[in-house]
Structures are given as structure tokens and as C-alpha cells.
Amino acid sequence: EIVLTQSPATLSLSPGERATLSCRASQSVSSYLAWYQQKPGQAPRLLIYDASNRATGIPARFSGSGSGTDFTLTISSLEPEDFAVYYCQQRSNQFTFGPGTKVDIK
Amino acid sequence: QLQLQESGSGLVKPSQTLSLTCAVSGGSISSGGYSWSWIRQPPGKGLEWIGYIYHSGSTYYNPSLKSRVTISVDRSKNQFSLKLSSVTAADTAVYYCARASGTGTYFDYWGQGTLVTVSS
């Protein structure tokens, strides 16, 4: 099983600041990594797939990068609605998710 | 627009079987190239993939739950189902159904989720 590690666990920032979230895989997942945003009481929402492709309707301030074992989700300028929990996810022979990074208001 | 909706019992007694159904609308579950998954999230915790089924009926389960999980599809009703046997309090979670993309590497559509509590 491929284990995903996310850092930091919590990121405290102000609106307008840049957020940089990290996801590391225990072995290579090529570019098959996705990012999701989850707000309280809601299902996760797909943001980025295949490491760097924005999903339909996702604003350009969200971007993803990386390959192999190290990946980054960047939010260029935080909007009030971006404060949420972010999960990375990979699929090798099975799907696994990272533990999440909470982006909260400083 | 594809929509998924979970339904089923919200309260299950320990040692019994949890049963949920995911109704798919706005598209056919029989469309080739997609898999249909169950994912769960214990209160305040992260996401755990349970298993998936293809339109053909072939399945793949999380090895950690495999002995207790059955996922099936009813094409006539455009829905798929989850059964999890011998439940304990550790199975208390919000259960989501989701569709994996054509490439099978990410989840592009999710249901809203349903809370299942295991308690006597």
C-alpha cells in the first residue's frame, strides 16, 4: 500500500496570502495524484487531477505540480471560501488518501 | 449533470450488516469506462476508500476491509450498493459514493454522504 503524507497538518494564513501544501508518497505514483477540497458537512470536491490539471470550474488560483513522490498544491491568493481541509489521493492498485491539511484563518 | 445520492439505514447495531445504496441520475451506470466506489470518513477524521465496482460487475476492495465488504450493481435501477458485515463502533462514519474518472485515477463526482452510526 502506498502511504501519502501531507504537510503541514495545519496552515494558518490570511486572505490574499499564498498557500503551499505538500503531499509525499511512500513510493512513486507517477503523475497519478489528485487534490480535493472539503468544507464542513460537505463532500470532497475535486480540484486537481493527474498532478497538475485543474478540474472543471476550478479557479486558476489553484495549481498543482510534482511527479513521482513529491507533489504541491498552491493557492496563489487565498479567498475567504478557500479556508477548508485539503486532501491528496493516489491510485496504484488501490486508492489511498493523505491525512489532510487544514487551511485556517490566521 | 451526473448526480449521486446515498440512502440506507443511519443506525446499525454492532455485529449486524450495514447496507447502503447509491442512486445515480443524469447518466447511466452502465456506461463503459467508469468505476463506482464507496468511501467513508469517520467523524473528524480522514477519508478511506472501501471498494469499487465496474459496470461489468467486477469488483476490487480495500484489503483491510475485503473480508467484510460486498459491492453490487443493479443496472435496471441505475444504482450500486454496499454491504459491510460484522460492524463495530469503528465503522461509524459518513459514507460517500463516488465515480472514478475514465482513467480510474481520481473521483470526479461524489454523493453528499450519509452518516451511519453503529450503536446498540
Coordinates of N, CA and C in Angstrom, one line a residue:
Chain A
E1 N 0.8 -1.2 0.0 CA 0.0 0.0 0.0 C 0.9 1.2 0.0
I2 N 0.5 2.2 -0.9 CA 1.3 3.4 -0.9 C 0.7 4.4 0.1
V3 N 1.5 4.9 1.0 CA 1.1 5.8 2.0 C 1.4 7.3 1.6
L4 N 0.4 8.1 1.8 CA 0.6 9.6 1.5 C 0.7 10.3 2.8
T5 N 1.7 11.2 2.8 CA 1.9 12.1 3.9 C 1.7 13.5 3.5
Q6 N 1.0 14.3 4.3 CA 0.7 15.7 3.9 C 1.3 16.6 5.0
S7 N 1.9 17.7 4.5 CA 2.4 18.7 5.5 C 2.1 20.1 4.9
P8 N 2.0 21.1 5.9 CA 1.8 20.9 7.3 C 0.4 20.3 7.6
A9 N 0.2 19.9 8.8 CA -1.1 19.5 9.2 C -2.1 20.6 9.2
T10 N -1.6 21.8 9.7 CA -2.4 23.0 9.7 C -1.6 24.1 9.2
L11 N -2.3 25.0 8.4 CA -1.6 26.1 7.8 C -2.5 27.3 8.1
S12 N -2.0 28.3 8.9 CA -2.7 29.4 9.3 C -2.3 30.6 8.5
L13 N -3.2 31.2 7.7 CA -2.9 32.2 6.7 C -4.0 33.2 6.7
S14 N -3.7 34.4 6.1 CA -4.7 35.4 6.0 C -5.2 35.5 4.5
P15 N -6.4 36.0 4.3 CA -6.9 36.1 2.9 C -5.9 37.0 2.1
G16 N -5.7 36.6 0.9 CA -4.7 37.2 0.0 C -3.3 36.6 0.0
E17 N -3.0 35.8 1.0 CA -1.7 35.2 1.1 C -1.7 34.0 0.2
R18 N -0.4 33.5 0.0 CA -0.2 32.3 -0.9 C -0.1 31.1 0.1
A19 N -0.8 30.0 -0.3 CA -0.7 28.8 0.4 C 0.0 27.7 -0.4
T20 N 0.9 27.0 0.3 CA 1.7 25.9 -0.4 C 1.5 24.7 0.5
L21 N 0.9 23.7 -0.1 CA 0.6 22.4 0.6 C 1.4 21.3 0.0
S22 N 1.9 20.4 0.8 CA 2.8 19.3 0.3 C 2.1 18.0 0.5
C23 N 2.4 17.1 -0.4 CA 1.9 15.7 -0.4 C 3.1 14.8 -0.8
R24 N 3.5 13.9 0.0 CA 4.6 13.0 -0.3 C 4.1 11.6 -0.3
A25 N 4.5 10.8 -1.3 CA 4.1 9.4 -1.4 C 5.3 8.5 -1.0
S26 N 4.9 7.3 -0.4 CA 6.0 6.4 0.1 C 6.7 5.7 -1.1
Q27 N 6.1 5.7 -2.3 CA 6.8 5.3 -3.5 C 6.2 6.0 -4.7
S28 N 6.8 5.9 -5.8 CA 6.4 6.7 -6.9 C 4.9 6.4 -7.3
V29 N 4.2 7.4 -7.6 CA 2.8 7.3 -8.1 C 2.7 7.9 -9.5
S30 N 3.9 8.1 -10.1 CA 4.0 8.8 -11.4 C 3.3 10.2 -11.3
S31 N 2.4 10.5 -12.2 CA 1.6 11.7 -12.1 C 0.2 11.5 -11.6
Y32 N -0.1 10.3 -11.1 CA -1.5 10.0 -10.8 C -1.8 10.4 -9.4
L33 N -1.8 11.7 -9.2 CA -2.2 12.3 -7.9 C -3.2 13.3 -8.1
A34 N -4.2 13.3 -7.2 CA -5.3 14.3 -7.2 C -5.4 15.0 -5.9
W35 N -6.0 16.2 -6.0 CA -6.2 17.0 -4.8 C -7.7 17.4 -4.7
Y36 N -8.2 17.3 -3.4 CA -9.6 17.6 -3.1 C -9.7 18.7 -2.0
Q37 N -10.7 19.5 -2.1 CA -11.1 20.4 -1.0 C -12.3 19.9 -0.3
Q38 N -12.3 20.0 1.0 CA -13.5 19.6 1.7 C -13.9 20.7 2.8
K39 N -15.1 21.1 2.8 CA -15.6 22.0 3.8 C -16.5 21.3 4.7
P40 N -16.7 21.8 5.9 CA -17.5 21.1 6.9 C -18.9 20.7 6.4
G41 N -19.3 19.5 6.6 CA -20.6 19.0 6.2 C -20.8 18.8 4.7
Q42 N -19.7 18.9 4.0 CA -19.8 18.7 2.5 C -18.9 17.5 2.1
A43 N -19.2 17.0 0.9 CA -18.4 16.0 0.3 C -17.1 16.7 -0.3
P44 N -16.0 15.9 -0.4 CA -14.8 16.5 -1.1 C -15.2 16.9 -2.5
R45 N -14.4 17.9 -2.9 CA -14.6 18.4 -4.3 C -13.2 18.3 -5.0
L46 N -13.3 17.7 -6.2 CA -12.0 17.6 -7.0 C -11.5 18.9 -7.4
L47 N -10.2 19.2 -7.1 CA -9.6 20.4 -7.6 C -8.6 20.1 -8.7
I48 N -7.7 19.2 -8.5 CA -6.6 18.9 -9.4 C -6.5 17.4 -9.6
Y49 N -6.3 17.0 -10.9 CA -6.1 15.6 -11.2 C -4.9 15.4 -12.0
D50 N -4.3 14.2 -12.0 CA -3.1 13.9 -12.7 C -2.0 15.0 -12.4
A51 N -1.9 15.3 -11.1 CA -0.9 16.2 -10.5 C -1.0 17.7 -10.9
S52 N -1.4 18.0 -12.1 CA -1.4 19.4 -12.5 C -2.6 19.9 -13.3
N53 N -3.6 19.1 -13.5 CA -4.7 19.5 -14.3 C -5.9 20.0 -13.4
R54 N -6.3 21.2 -13.7 CA -7.4 21.7 -12.9 C -8.7 21.0 -13.4
A55 N -9.6 20.7 -12.4 CA -10.9 20.1 -12.7 C -11.8 21.2 -13.3
T56 N -12.9 20.8 -13.9 CA -13.8 21.7 -14.5 C -14.3 22.7 -13.4
G57 N -14.3 24.0 -13.8 CA -14.8 25.0 -12.9 C -13.9 25.5 -11.8
I58 N -12.7 24.9 -11.7 CA -11.8 25.3 -10.6 C -11.1 26.6 -11.0
P59 N -11.0 27.6 -10.1 CA -10.4 28.8 -10.4 C -8.9 28.7 -10.6
A60 N -8.4 29.6 -11.4 CA -6.9 29.5 -11.8 C -6.0 29.7 -10.7
R61 N -6.5 30.2 -9.5 CA -5.6 30.4 -8.4 C -5.1 29.1 -7.8
F62 N -5.8 28.0 -8.1 CA -5.4 26.7 -7.7 C -4.5 26.1 -8.7
S63 N -3.3 25.6 -8.3 CA -2.4 24.9 -9.2 C -1.7 23.8 -8.5
G64 N -1.4 22.8 -9.3 CA -0.7 21.6 -8.8 C 0.6 21.3 -9.6
S65 N 1.5 20.7 -8.9 CA 2.8 20.4 -9.5 C 3.4 19.1 -8.9
G66 N 4.4 18.6 -9.5 CA 5.1 17.5 -9.0 C 4.9 16.2 -9.8
S67 N 5.7 15.2 -9.5 CA 5.6 13.9 -10.1 C 6.5 12.9 -9.2
G68 N 6.2 11.6 -9.4 CA 7.0 10.7 -8.6 C 6.5 10.6 -7.2
T69 N 7.2 11.2 -6.3 CA 6.8 11.1 -4.9 C 6.5 12.4 -4.2
D70 N 6.8 13.5 -4.8 CA 6.6 14.8 -4.2 C 5.7 15.7 -5.0
F71 N 4.7 16.2 -4.4 CA 3.6 17.0 -5.0 C 3.3 18.2 -4.2
T72 N 2.9 19.3 -4.9 CA 2.5 20.5 -4.2 C 1.2 21.0 -4.8
L73 N 0.3 21.5 -3.9 CA -0.9 22.3 -4.3 C -0.6 23.7 -3.8
T74 N -0.8 24.6 -4.8 CA -0.6 26.0 -4.5 C -1.9 26.8 -4.7
I75 N -2.2 27.6 -3.7 CA -3.3 28.6 -3.9 C -2.7 29.9 -3.9
S76 N -2.7 30.6 -5.0 CA -1.9 31.8 -5.2 C -2.3 33.0 -4.3
S77 N -3.5 33.1 -4.1 CA -4.0 34.2 -3.3 C -5.3 33.8 -2.6
L78 N -5.3 33.5 -1.3 CA -6.4 32.9 -0.6 C -7.7 33.8 -0.6
E79 N -8.8 33.2 -1.1 CA -10.1 33.8 -1.0 C -10.8 33.3 0.3
P80 N -11.7 34.0 0.9 CA -12.4 33.6 2.1 C -13.0 32.2 2.0
E81 N -13.4 31.8 0.8 CA -14.0 30.5 0.6 C -13.0 29.3 0.5
D82 N -11.7 29.7 0.5 CA -10.7 28.6 0.3 C -10.3 28.0 1.7
F83 N -10.7 28.6 2.8 CA -10.4 28.0 4.1 C -11.1 26.7 4.3
A84 N -10.4 25.6 4.3 CA -11.0 24.3 4.3 C -9.9 23.3 4.5
V85 N -10.3 22.0 4.4 CA -9.3 20.9 4.5 C -9.0 20.4 3.1
Y86 N -7.7 20.1 2.8 CA -7.3 19.7 1.5 C -6.7 18.3 1.6
Y87 N -7.1 17.4 0.8 CA -6.6 16.0 0.8 C -5.9 15.7 -0.6
C88 N -4.8 15.0 -0.5 CA -4.3 14.4 -1.7 C -4.7 12.9 -1.8
Q89 N -4.7 12.4 -3.0 CA -5.2 11.0 -3.2 C -4.4 10.4 -4.4
Q90 N -4.1 9.1 -4.2 CA -3.4 8.4 -5.3 C -4.1 7.1 -5.6
R91 N -3.8 6.6 -6.8 CA -4.4 5.3 -7.2 C -3.3 4.4 -7.8
S92 N -2.9 3.4 -7.0 CA -2.0 2.4 -7.6 C -2.8 1.2 -7.8
N93 N -2.7 0.2 -7.0 CA -3.6 -0.9 -7.1 C -4.8 -0.7 -6.3
Q94 N -4.8 0.3 -5.4 CA -5.9 0.7 -4.7 C -5.8 2.2 -4.4
F95 N -6.9 2.8 -4.0 CA -6.9 4.2 -3.8 C -6.5 4.5 -2.3
T96 N -5.7 5.5 -2.1 CA -5.4 6.0 -0.7 C -5.4 7.5 -0.7
F97 N -5.7 8.0 0.4 CA -5.8 9.4 0.7 C -4.7 9.8 1.7
G98 N -4.3 11.1 1.6 CA -3.4 11.6 2.7 C -4.3 12.0 3.8
P99 N -3.7 12.3 5.0 CA -4.4 12.7 6.2 C -5.1 14.1 6.2
G100 N -4.7 14.9 5.2 CA -5.3 16.2 5.1 C -4.4 17.3 5.6
T101 N -4.6 18.5 5.0 CA -4.0 19.8 5.6 C -5.2 20.8 5.8
K102 N -5.3 21.3 7.0 CA -6.3 22.3 7.2 C -5.8 23.6 7.0
V103 N -6.4 24.4 6.2 CA -6.0 25.8 5.9 C -7.0 26.7 6.7
D104 N -6.5 27.3 7.8 CA -7.5 28.1 8.5 C -7.0 29.6 8.6
I105 N -7.9 30.4 9.1 CA -7.7 31.9 9.0 C -6.8 32.3 10.2
K106 N -5.8 33.0 9.9 CA -4.9 33.5 10.9 C -5.4 34.7 11.6
Chain B
Q1 N -26.1 16.8 -15.9 CA -25.1 16.7 -14.8 C -25.3 15.5 -13.9
L2 N -24.3 14.7 -13.8 CA -24.3 13.5 -13.0 C -24.6 13.8 -11.6
Q3 N -25.5 13.0 -10.9 CA -25.7 13.2 -9.5 C -25.7 11.8 -8.9
L4 N -25.2 11.7 -7.6 CA -25.2 10.5 -6.9 C -25.9 10.8 -5.5
Q5 N -26.7 9.8 -5.1 CA -27.4 10.0 -3.8 C -27.4 8.7 -3.0
E6 N -26.8 8.8 -1.8 CA -26.8 7.7 -0.9 C -28.1 7.6 -0.1
S7 N -28.4 6.3 0.2 CA -29.6 6.1 1.1 C -29.3 4.8 1.8
G8 N -30.0 4.6 3.0 CA -29.9 3.4 3.7 C -30.0 3.7 5.2
S9 N -29.8 2.7 6.0 CA -30.0 2.8 7.4 C -29.0 3.7 8.1
G10 N -29.4 4.6 8.9 CA -28.5 5.5 9.6 C -28.0 5.0 10.9
L11 N -28.6 3.9 11.4 CA -28.2 3.3 12.7 C -28.2 1.8 12.5
V12 N -27.1 1.2 12.9 CA -26.9 -0.2 12.8 C -26.3 -0.7 14.1
K13 N -26.8 -1.9 14.5 CA -26.3 -2.5 15.8 C -25.0 -3.2 15.5
P14 N -24.2 -3.2 16.6 CA -22.9 -4.0 16.5 C -23.2 -5.4 16.1
S15 N -22.3 -5.9 15.2 CA -22.3 -7.3 14.7 C -23.2 -7.5 13.5
Q16 N -24.1 -6.5 13.3 CA -25.0 -6.6 12.1 C -24.4 -6.1 10.8
T17 N -25.2 -6.1 9.8 CA -24.7 -5.7 8.5 C -25.2 -4.3 8.1
L18 N -24.3 -3.5 7.7 CA -24.6 -2.1 7.2 C -24.9 -2.3 5.7
S19 N -26.0 -1.6 5.3 CA -26.4 -1.7 3.9 C -26.8 -0.3 3.4
L20 N -26.1 0.1 2.3 CA -26.3 1.4 1.7 C -26.5 1.3 0.2
T21 N -27.2 2.2 -0.4 CA -27.4 2.2 -1.9 C -27.1 3.6 -2.4
C22 N -26.5 3.6 -3.6 CA -26.2 4.9 -4.3 C -27.0 4.9 -5.6
A23 N -27.9 5.9 -5.7 CA -28.7 6.1 -6.9 C -28.0 7.1 -7.8
V24 N -27.8 6.7 -9.0 CA -27.1 7.5 -10.0 C -28.2 8.1 -11.0
S25 N -28.1 9.4 -11.1 CA -29.0 10.1 -12.1 C -28.2 11.0 -13.0
G26 N -28.8 11.3 -14.2 CA -28.1 12.2 -15.1 C -27.0 11.5 -15.9
G27 N -27.0 10.2 -15.8 CA -26.1 9.3 -16.6 C -26.3 7.9 -16.3
S28 N -25.8 7.0 -17.1 CA -26.0 5.6 -16.9 C -24.8 4.9 -16.3
I29 N -25.2 4.1 -15.3 CA -24.1 3.4 -14.6 C -23.5 2.3 -15.5
S30 N -24.2 2.0 -16.5 CA -23.7 1.0 -17.5 C -22.8 1.6 -18.5
S31 N -22.6 2.9 -18.5 CA -21.6 3.5 -19.4 C -20.2 2.9 -19.2
G32 N -19.6 2.5 -20.2 CA -18.3 1.9 -20.0 C -17.2 2.9 -19.6
G33 N -16.2 2.4 -19.0 CA -15.0 3.2 -18.7 C -15.0 3.9 -17.3
Y34 N -16.0 3.6 -16.5 CA -16.0 4.2 -15.2 C -16.1 3.2 -14.1
S35 N -15.6 3.5 -12.9 CA -15.8 2.6 -11.8 C -16.6 3.4 -10.7
W36 N -17.3 2.7 -9.9 CA -18.2 3.3 -8.9 C -17.7 2.8 -7.5
S37 N -17.4 3.8 -6.7 CA -16.8 3.5 -5.4 C -17.6 3.9 -4.2
W38 N -17.2 3.3 -3.1 CA -17.7 3.7 -1.7 C -16.4 4.2 -1.0
I39 N -16.6 5.3 -0.3 CA -15.5 5.9 0.5 C -16.2 6.3 1.8
R40 N -15.4 6.2 2.9 CA -16.0 6.6 4.2 C -15.1 7.5 4.9
Q41 N -15.7 8.2 5.9 CA -15.0 9.2 6.7 C -15.5 9.2 8.1
P42 N -14.8 8.6 9.1 CA -15.2 8.7 10.5 C -15.2 10.2 10.9
P43 N -16.1 10.4 11.9 CA -16.2 11.8 12.3 C -14.9 12.4 12.7
G44 N -14.6 13.6 12.1 CA -13.4 14.3 12.5 C -12.1 13.7 11.9
K45 N -12.2 12.7 11.0 CA -11.0 12.0 10.5 C -11.0 12.1 9.0
G46 N -10.0 11.4 8.5 CA -9.8 11.4 7.0 C -10.6 10.4 6.2
L47 N -10.3 10.3 5.0 CA -11.0 9.5 4.0 C -10.4 8.2 3.8
E48 N -11.3 7.2 3.7 CA -10.8 5.8 3.5 C -11.7 5.2 2.4
W49 N -11.0 4.7 1.3 CA -11.6 4.1 0.2 C -12.0 2.7 0.6
I50 N -13.2 2.3 0.3 CA -13.7 0.9 0.7 C -13.6 -0.1 -0.5
G51 N -14.0 0.4 -1.7 CA -14.0 -0.5 -2.8 C -14.7 0.1 -4.0
Y52 N -14.6 -0.6 -5.1 CA -15.3 -0.2 -6.3 C -15.9 -1.3 -7.1
I53 N -16.8 -1.0 -8.0 CA -17.4 -1.9 -8.9 C -17.4 -1.3 -10.3
Y54 N -17.1 -2.1 -11.3 CA -17.2 -1.6 -12.7 C -18.7 -1.9 -13.2
H55 N -19.0 -1.3 -14.3 CA -20.3 -1.6 -14.9 C -20.5 -3.0 -15.2
S56 N -19.4 -3.7 -15.5 CA -19.4 -5.1 -15.8 C -19.8 -6.0 -14.6
G57 N -19.6 -5.4 -13.4 CA -19.8 -6.2 -12.2 C -18.5 -6.6 -11.5
S58 N -17.4 -6.4 -12.1 CA -16.2 -6.8 -11.4 C -15.9 -5.8 -10.3
T59 N -15.3 -6.3 -9.3 CA -15.1 -5.5 -8.0 C -13.7 -5.6 -7.6
Y60 N -13.3 -4.6 -6.8 CA -12.0 -4.5 -6.1 C -12.2 -3.8 -4.8
Y61 N -11.7 -4.5 -3.7 CA -11.9 -4.0 -2.4 C -10.6 -3.6 -1.7
N62 N -10.7 -2.7 -0.7 CA -9.6 -2.3 0.1 C -9.2 -3.6 0.9
P63 N -8.0 -4.0 0.8 CA -7.6 -5.3 1.5 C -7.9 -5.3 3.0
S64 N -7.9 -4.1 3.6 CA -8.2 -4.0 5.1 C -9.6 -4.3 5.4
L65 N -10.5 -4.2 4.4 CA -12.0 -4.4 4.7 C -12.5 -5.6 3.8
K66 N -11.7 -6.2 3.0 CA -12.2 -7.1 2.0 C -13.0 -8.2 2.5
S67 N -12.7 -8.8 3.7 CA -13.4 -9.9 4.2 C -14.8 -9.6 4.7
R68 N -15.1 -8.3 4.8 CA -16.5 -7.9 5.3 C -17.3 -7.1 4.2
V69 N -16.7 -6.8 3.1 CA -17.4 -5.9 2.1 C -17.9 -6.7 0.9
T70 N -19.1 -6.2 0.5 CA -19.7 -6.7 -0.8 C -20.3 -5.4 -1.5
I71 N -19.8 -5.2 -2.7 CA -20.4 -4.1 -3.5 C -21.1 -4.8 -4.7
S72 N -22.3 -4.4 -5.0 CA -23.0 -4.9 -6.1 C -23.7 -3.8 -7.0
V73 N -24.1 -4.1 -8.2 CA -24.7 -3.1 -9.1 C -26.1 -3.7 -9.5
D74 N -27.0 -2.7 -9.6 CA -28.3 -3.0 -10.2 C -28.5 -2.1 -11.4
R75 N -28.2 -2.6 -12.6 CA -28.3 -1.8 -13.8 C -29.7 -1.3 -14.1
S76 N -30.7 -2.1 -13.8 CA -32.0 -1.8 -14.1 C -32.5 -0.6 -13.3
K77 N -31.9 -0.4 -12.1 CA -32.3 0.7 -11.3 C -31.3 1.8 -11.3
N78 N -30.2 1.6 -12.1 CA -29.1 2.6 -12.2 C -28.5 2.9 -10.8
Q79 N -28.2 1.9 -10.0 CA -27.7 2.1 -8.7 C -26.7 1.0 -8.3
F80 N -25.9 1.3 -7.3 CA -25.0 0.3 -6.8 C -25.1 0.3 -5.3
S81 N -24.6 -0.7 -4.6 CA -24.9 -0.9 -3.2 C -23.7 -1.4 -2.5
L82 N -23.7 -1.2 -1.2 CA -22.6 -1.6 -0.3 C -23.2 -2.4 0.9
K83 N -22.6 -3.5 1.1 CA -22.9 -4.2 2.4 C -21.6 -4.4 3.1
L84 N -21.6 -4.1 4.4 CA -20.4 -4.2 5.3 C -20.9 -5.0 6.5
S85 N -20.4 -6.2 6.7 CA -20.8 -7.1 7.7 C -20.1 -7.0 9.0
S86 N -20.6 -7.5 10.1 CA -20.0 -7.6 11.4 C -19.4 -6.2 11.8
V87 N -20.3 -5.2 11.8 CA -19.9 -3.9 12.1 C -19.6 -3.7 13.5
T88 N -18.7 -2.7 13.8 CA -18.4 -2.3 15.2 C -18.4 -0.8 15.2
A89 N -18.2 -0.2 16.4 CA -18.2 1.2 16.5 C -17.2 1.9 15.6
A90 N -16.2 1.2 15.3 CA -15.1 1.8 14.4 C -15.6 2.0 13.0
D91 N -16.8 1.4 12.6 CA -17.4 1.6 11.3 C -18.3 2.8 11.2
T92 N -18.5 3.5 12.3 CA -19.3 4.7 12.4 C -18.6 5.7 11.5
A93 N -19.3 6.3 10.5 CA -18.7 7.2 9.6 C -19.7 7.8 8.7
V94 N -19.3 8.8 8.0 CA -20.1 9.3 6.8 C -19.6 8.5 5.6
Y95 N -20.6 7.9 4.9 CA -20.3 7.0 3.8 C -20.7 7.8 2.5
Y96 N -19.7 7.9 1.6 CA -19.9 8.5 0.3 C -19.9 7.5 -0.8
C97 N -20.7 7.7 -1.8 CA -20.5 7.0 -3.1 C -19.8 8.0 -4.1
A98 N -19.1 7.5 -5.0 CA -18.3 8.4 -5.9 C -18.0 7.7 -7.2
R99 N -17.9 8.4 -8.3 CA -17.5 7.9 -9.6 C -16.0 8.2 -9.8
A100 N -15.3 7.2 -10.2 CA -13.9 7.4 -10.7 C -13.9 7.7 -12.1
S101 N -13.0 8.6 -12.5 CA -12.9 9.0 -13.9 C -12.6 7.9 -14.9
G102 N -12.7 8.2 -16.1 CA -12.4 7.2 -17.2 C -11.0 6.6 -17.0
T103 N -10.0 7.4 -16.6 CA -8.7 6.8 -16.4 C -8.6 6.1 -15.1
G104 N -9.7 6.2 -14.2 CA -9.7 5.4 -13.0 C -8.8 5.9 -11.9
T105 N -8.3 7.2 -12.0 CA -7.3 7.6 -11.1 C -7.7 8.7 -10.1
Y106 N -8.9 9.2 -10.3 CA -9.4 10.2 -9.4 C -11.0 10.2 -9.4
F107 N -11.6 10.8 -8.4 CA -13.0 10.8 -8.2 C -13.6 12.1 -8.7
D108 N -14.4 12.1 -9.7 CA -14.9 13.4 -10.3 C -16.3 13.7 -9.8
Y109 N -17.1 12.8 -9.4 CA -18.4 13.0 -8.9 C -18.6 12.3 -7.5
W110 N -19.2 13.0 -6.6 CA -19.5 12.5 -5.2 C -20.9 12.6 -4.9
G111 N -21.4 11.7 -4.1 CA -22.7 11.9 -3.4 C -22.5 12.9 -2.2
Q112 N -23.6 13.3 -1.6 CA -23.5 14.2 -0.5 C -23.0 13.5 0.8
G113 N -23.1 12.2 0.9 CA -22.7 11.5 2.0 C -23.9 11.2 3.0
T114 N -23.8 10.0 3.7 CA -24.8 9.7 4.7 C -24.1 9.2 5.9
L115 N -24.5 9.6 7.1 CA -23.9 9.2 8.3 C -24.5 7.9 8.8
V116 N -23.6 6.9 9.1 CA -24.1 5.7 9.6 C -23.4 5.5 11.0
T117 N -24.2 5.3 12.0 CA -23.8 5.2 13.4 C -24.0 3.7 13.8
V118 N -22.9 3.1 14.3 CA -23.0 1.8 14.9 C -23.1 1.9 16.4
S119 N -24.3 1.5 16.9 CA -24.6 1.6 18.3 C -25.7 0.6 18.7
S120 N -25.7 0.1 19.9 CA -26.8 -0.7 20.3 C -27.9 0.1 21.0

